[in-house]
mmCIF file of C-alpha atoms in Angstrom:
data_model
loop_
_atom_site.group_PDB
_atom_site.id
_atom_site.type_symbol
_atom_site.label_atom_id
_atom_site.label_comp_id
_atom_site.label_asym_id
_atom_site.label_seq_id
_atom_site.Cartn_x
_atom_site.Cartn_y
_atom_site.Cartn_z
ATOM 1 C CA MET A 1 -10.924 -12.837 -6.426
ATOM 2 C CA ALA A 2 -8.143 -10.282 -6.222
ATOM 3 C CA GLU A 3 -8.169 -7.439 -8.718
ATOM 4 C CA LEU A 4 -4.966 -5.778 -9.900
ATOM 5 C CA VAL A 5 -5.391 -2.239 -11.164
ATOM 6 C CA SER A 6 -2.609 -0.906 -13.374
ATOM 7 C CA GLY A 7 -2.141 1.760 -16.004
ATOM 8 C CA ALA A 8 0.109 -0.343 -18.254
ATOM 9 C CA ALA A 9 -1.050 -2.751 -20.920
ATOM 10 C CA PRO A 10 -0.669 -6.438 -20.024
ATOM 11 C CA GLY A 11 2.825 -7.736 -20.695
ATOM 12 C CA GLN A 12 4.388 -4.275 -20.915
ATOM 13 C CA GLN A 13 7.066 -3.221 -18.465
ATOM 14 C CA GLU A 14 9.191 -0.141 -18.411
ATOM 15 C CA PRO A 15 12.506 -1.321 -16.906
ATOM 16 C CA ASN A 16 13.338 1.880 -15.014
ATOM 17 C CA ARG A 17 9.964 2.360 -13.326
ATOM 18 C CA LYS A 18 9.674 1.963 -9.569
ATOM 19 C CA LEU A 19 6.350 0.358 -8.819
ATOM 20 C CA VAL A 20 4.768 -0.733 -5.565
ATOM 21 C CA VAL A 21 1.506 -2.618 -5.237
ATOM 22 C CA VAL A 22 -0.844 -1.278 -2.566
ATOM 23 C CA THR A 23 -4.040 -2.676 -1.057
ATOM 24 C CA ALA A 24 -6.333 -1.780 1.813
ATOM 25 C CA ASN A 25 -8.461 -4.919 1.725
ATOM 26 C CA SER A 26 -6.513 -7.812 0.129
ATOM 27 C CA GLU A 27 -9.033 -7.851 -2.724
ATOM 28 C CA ARG A 28 -8.162 -4.839 -4.873
ATOM 29 C CA TYR A 29 -4.493 -4.131 -5.557
ATOM 30 C CA VAL A 30 -3.331 -0.868 -7.102
ATOM 31 C CA THR A 31 0.012 -0.381 -8.848
ATOM 32 C CA ILE A 32 1.631 2.951 -7.989
ATOM 33 C CA ASP A 33 4.712 4.463 -9.602
ATOM 34 C CA VAL A 34 6.887 5.842 -6.768
ATOM 35 C CA GLU A 35 9.797 6.981 -8.958
ATOM 36 C CA ASN A 36 9.303 10.672 -8.143
ATOM 37 C CA LEU A 37 7.954 10.250 -4.611
ATOM 38 C CA HIS A 38 10.855 10.711 -2.199
ATOM 39 C CA THR A 39 9.183 11.741 1.058
ATOM 40 C CA VAL A 40 6.901 9.973 3.502
ATOM 41 C CA ALA A 41 4.235 12.619 2.933
ATOM 42 C CA SER A 42 4.264 12.230 -0.867
ATOM 43 C CA LEU A 43 4.173 8.425 -0.633
ATOM 44 C CA LYS A 44 1.297 8.352 1.855
ATOM 45 C CA ASP A 45 -0.652 10.991 -0.093
ATOM 46 C CA LYS A 46 -0.413 8.930 -3.279
ATOM 47 C CA PHE A 47 -1.282 5.679 -1.481
ATOM 48 C CA LEU A 48 -4.352 7.251 0.139
ATOM 49 C CA GLU A 49 -5.433 8.824 -3.139
ATOM 50 C CA LYS A 50 -5.428 5.423 -4.826
ATOM 51 C CA VAL A 51 -6.996 3.199 -2.135
ATOM 52 C CA GLN A 52 -9.089 5.458 0.089
ATOM 53 C CA GLN A 53 -12.291 4.022 -1.387
ATOM 54 C CA ASP A 54 -11.288 0.632 0.054
ATOM 55 C CA ILE A 55 -10.773 1.874 3.625
ATOM 56 C CA PRO A 56 -14.003 1.600 5.611
ATOM 57 C CA GLU A 57 -13.351 4.633 7.802
ATOM 58 C CA ALA A 58 -14.177 8.011 6.313
ATOM 59 C CA ASP A 59 -11.763 10.939 6.285
ATOM 60 C CA ILE A 60 -8.578 9.011 7.006
ATOM 61 C CA GLU A 61 -5.477 11.160 7.389
ATOM 62 C CA GLN A 62 -1.793 10.282 6.956
ATOM 63 C CA SER A 63 -1.325 10.229 10.714
ATOM 64 C CA ASP A 64 -4.058 7.563 10.987
ATOM 65 C CA LEU A 65 -2.332 5.268 8.496
ATOM 66 C CA PHE A 66 -0.325 2.135 9.277
ATOM 67 C CA ILE A 67 1.549 0.458 6.415
ATOM 68 C CA PHE A 68 2.656 -3.183 6.403
ATOM 69 C CA ARG A 69 4.517 -5.459 3.993
ATOM 70 C CA THR A 70 2.222 -8.067 2.464
ATOM 71 C CA GLU A 71 1.983 -10.440 -0.494
ATOM 72 C CA ILE A 72 -0.788 -10.942 -3.013
ATOM 73 C CA GLY A 73 -2.976 -13.732 -1.702
ATOM 74 C CA ASP A 74 -2.261 -12.964 1.951
ATOM 75 C CA ILE A 75 -5.341 -12.033 3.909
ATOM 76 C CA GLY A 76 -4.484 -8.889 5.808
ATOM 77 C CA PHE A 77 -1.065 -8.423 7.311
ATOM 78 C CA GLY A 78 1.150 -9.425 10.178
ATOM 79 C CA GLY A 79 4.045 -8.115 12.164
ATOM 80 C CA HIS A 80 4.725 -4.496 12.909
ATOM 81 C CA PRO A 81 3.852 -1.513 10.740
ATOM 82 C CA LEU A 82 6.691 0.070 8.784
ATOM 83 C CA THR A 83 8.269 3.170 10.257
ATOM 84 C CA ASP A 84 8.423 6.251 8.056
ATOM 85 C CA ASP A 85 12.138 5.659 7.450
ATOM 86 C CA GLN A 86 11.535 2.007 6.555
ATOM 87 C CA LEU A 87 8.779 2.972 4.117
ATOM 88 C CA VAL A 88 10.938 5.517 2.278
ATOM 89 C CA GLN A 89 13.912 3.153 2.160
ATOM 90 C CA LEU A 90 11.758 0.292 0.896
ATOM 91 C CA CYS A 91 10.234 2.404 -1.867
ATOM 92 C CA LEU A 92 13.527 3.986 -2.910
ATOM 93 C CA GLU A 93 15.669 0.837 -2.799
ATOM 94 C CA ASP A 94 13.407 -2.165 -3.378
ATOM 95 C CA ALA A 95 10.649 -0.887 -5.687
ATOM 96 C CA ASP A 96 11.123 -2.162 -9.229
ATOM 97 C CA SER A 97 9.345 -2.412 -12.578
ATOM 98 C CA ARG A 98 7.718 -5.690 -11.528
ATOM 99 C CA GLY A 99 5.954 -4.336 -8.439
ATOM 100 C CA SER A 100 7.891 -6.621 -6.110
ATOM 101 C CA VAL A 101 7.049 -4.436 -3.084
ATOM 102 C CA LYS A 102 3.516 -5.027 -1.851
ATOM 103 C CA LEU A 103 1.995 -2.937 0.911
ATOM 104 C CA PHE A 104 -1.140 -3.200 3.021
ATOM 105 C CA LEU A 105 -2.656 0.058 4.305
ATOM 106 C CA SER A 106 -4.717 0.089 7.472
ATOM 107 C CA ARG A 107 -6.054 2.511 10.022
ATOM 108 C CA HIS A 108 -5.274 -0.134 12.627
ATOM 109 C CA ALA A 109 -1.862 -1.166 13.971
ATOM 110 C CA THR A 110 -2.940 -4.791 14.443
ATOM 111 C CA MET A 111 -4.831 -7.347 12.399
ATOM 112 C CA GLU A 112 -7.391 -7.672 15.213
ATOM 113 C CA GLY A 113 -8.160 -3.947 15.036
ATOM 114 C CA TRP A 114 -8.523 -4.153 11.263
ATOM 115 C CA ILE A 115 -11.022 -7.030 11.531
ATOM 116 C CA LYS A 116 -13.038 -5.158 14.178
ATOM 117 C CA GLY A 117 -13.058 -2.087 11.912
ATOM 118 C CA PHE A 118 -14.818 -4.063 9.197
ATOM 119 C CA ARG A 119 -17.392 -5.452 11.601
ATOM 120 C CA THR A 120 -18.484 -2.099 13.014
#
């Protein structure tokens, strides 16, 4: 069962917050406020800080990270990873108080690589 981790009480929303929901395993989802994170480095640092425990590889760095759009309930991800510009634009323009933007973090650029990473 998927777990959503958030700092807000259930039912409470602050209308001006910019939240994204991040996962590294499609089981545990973390809500992150990106309101004051305006660079790729600050976004990736915060994402890694919150989900590193869910990434099977130790000592992952920003340069090792691939970020994909996903939805709660999807297993893994598909398509191409977001570019740095796409990630910043998505977080600045589409993040909202409801956490409508959901991201999957992986050390692998393909779903096949991600699956192999869990098996080794």
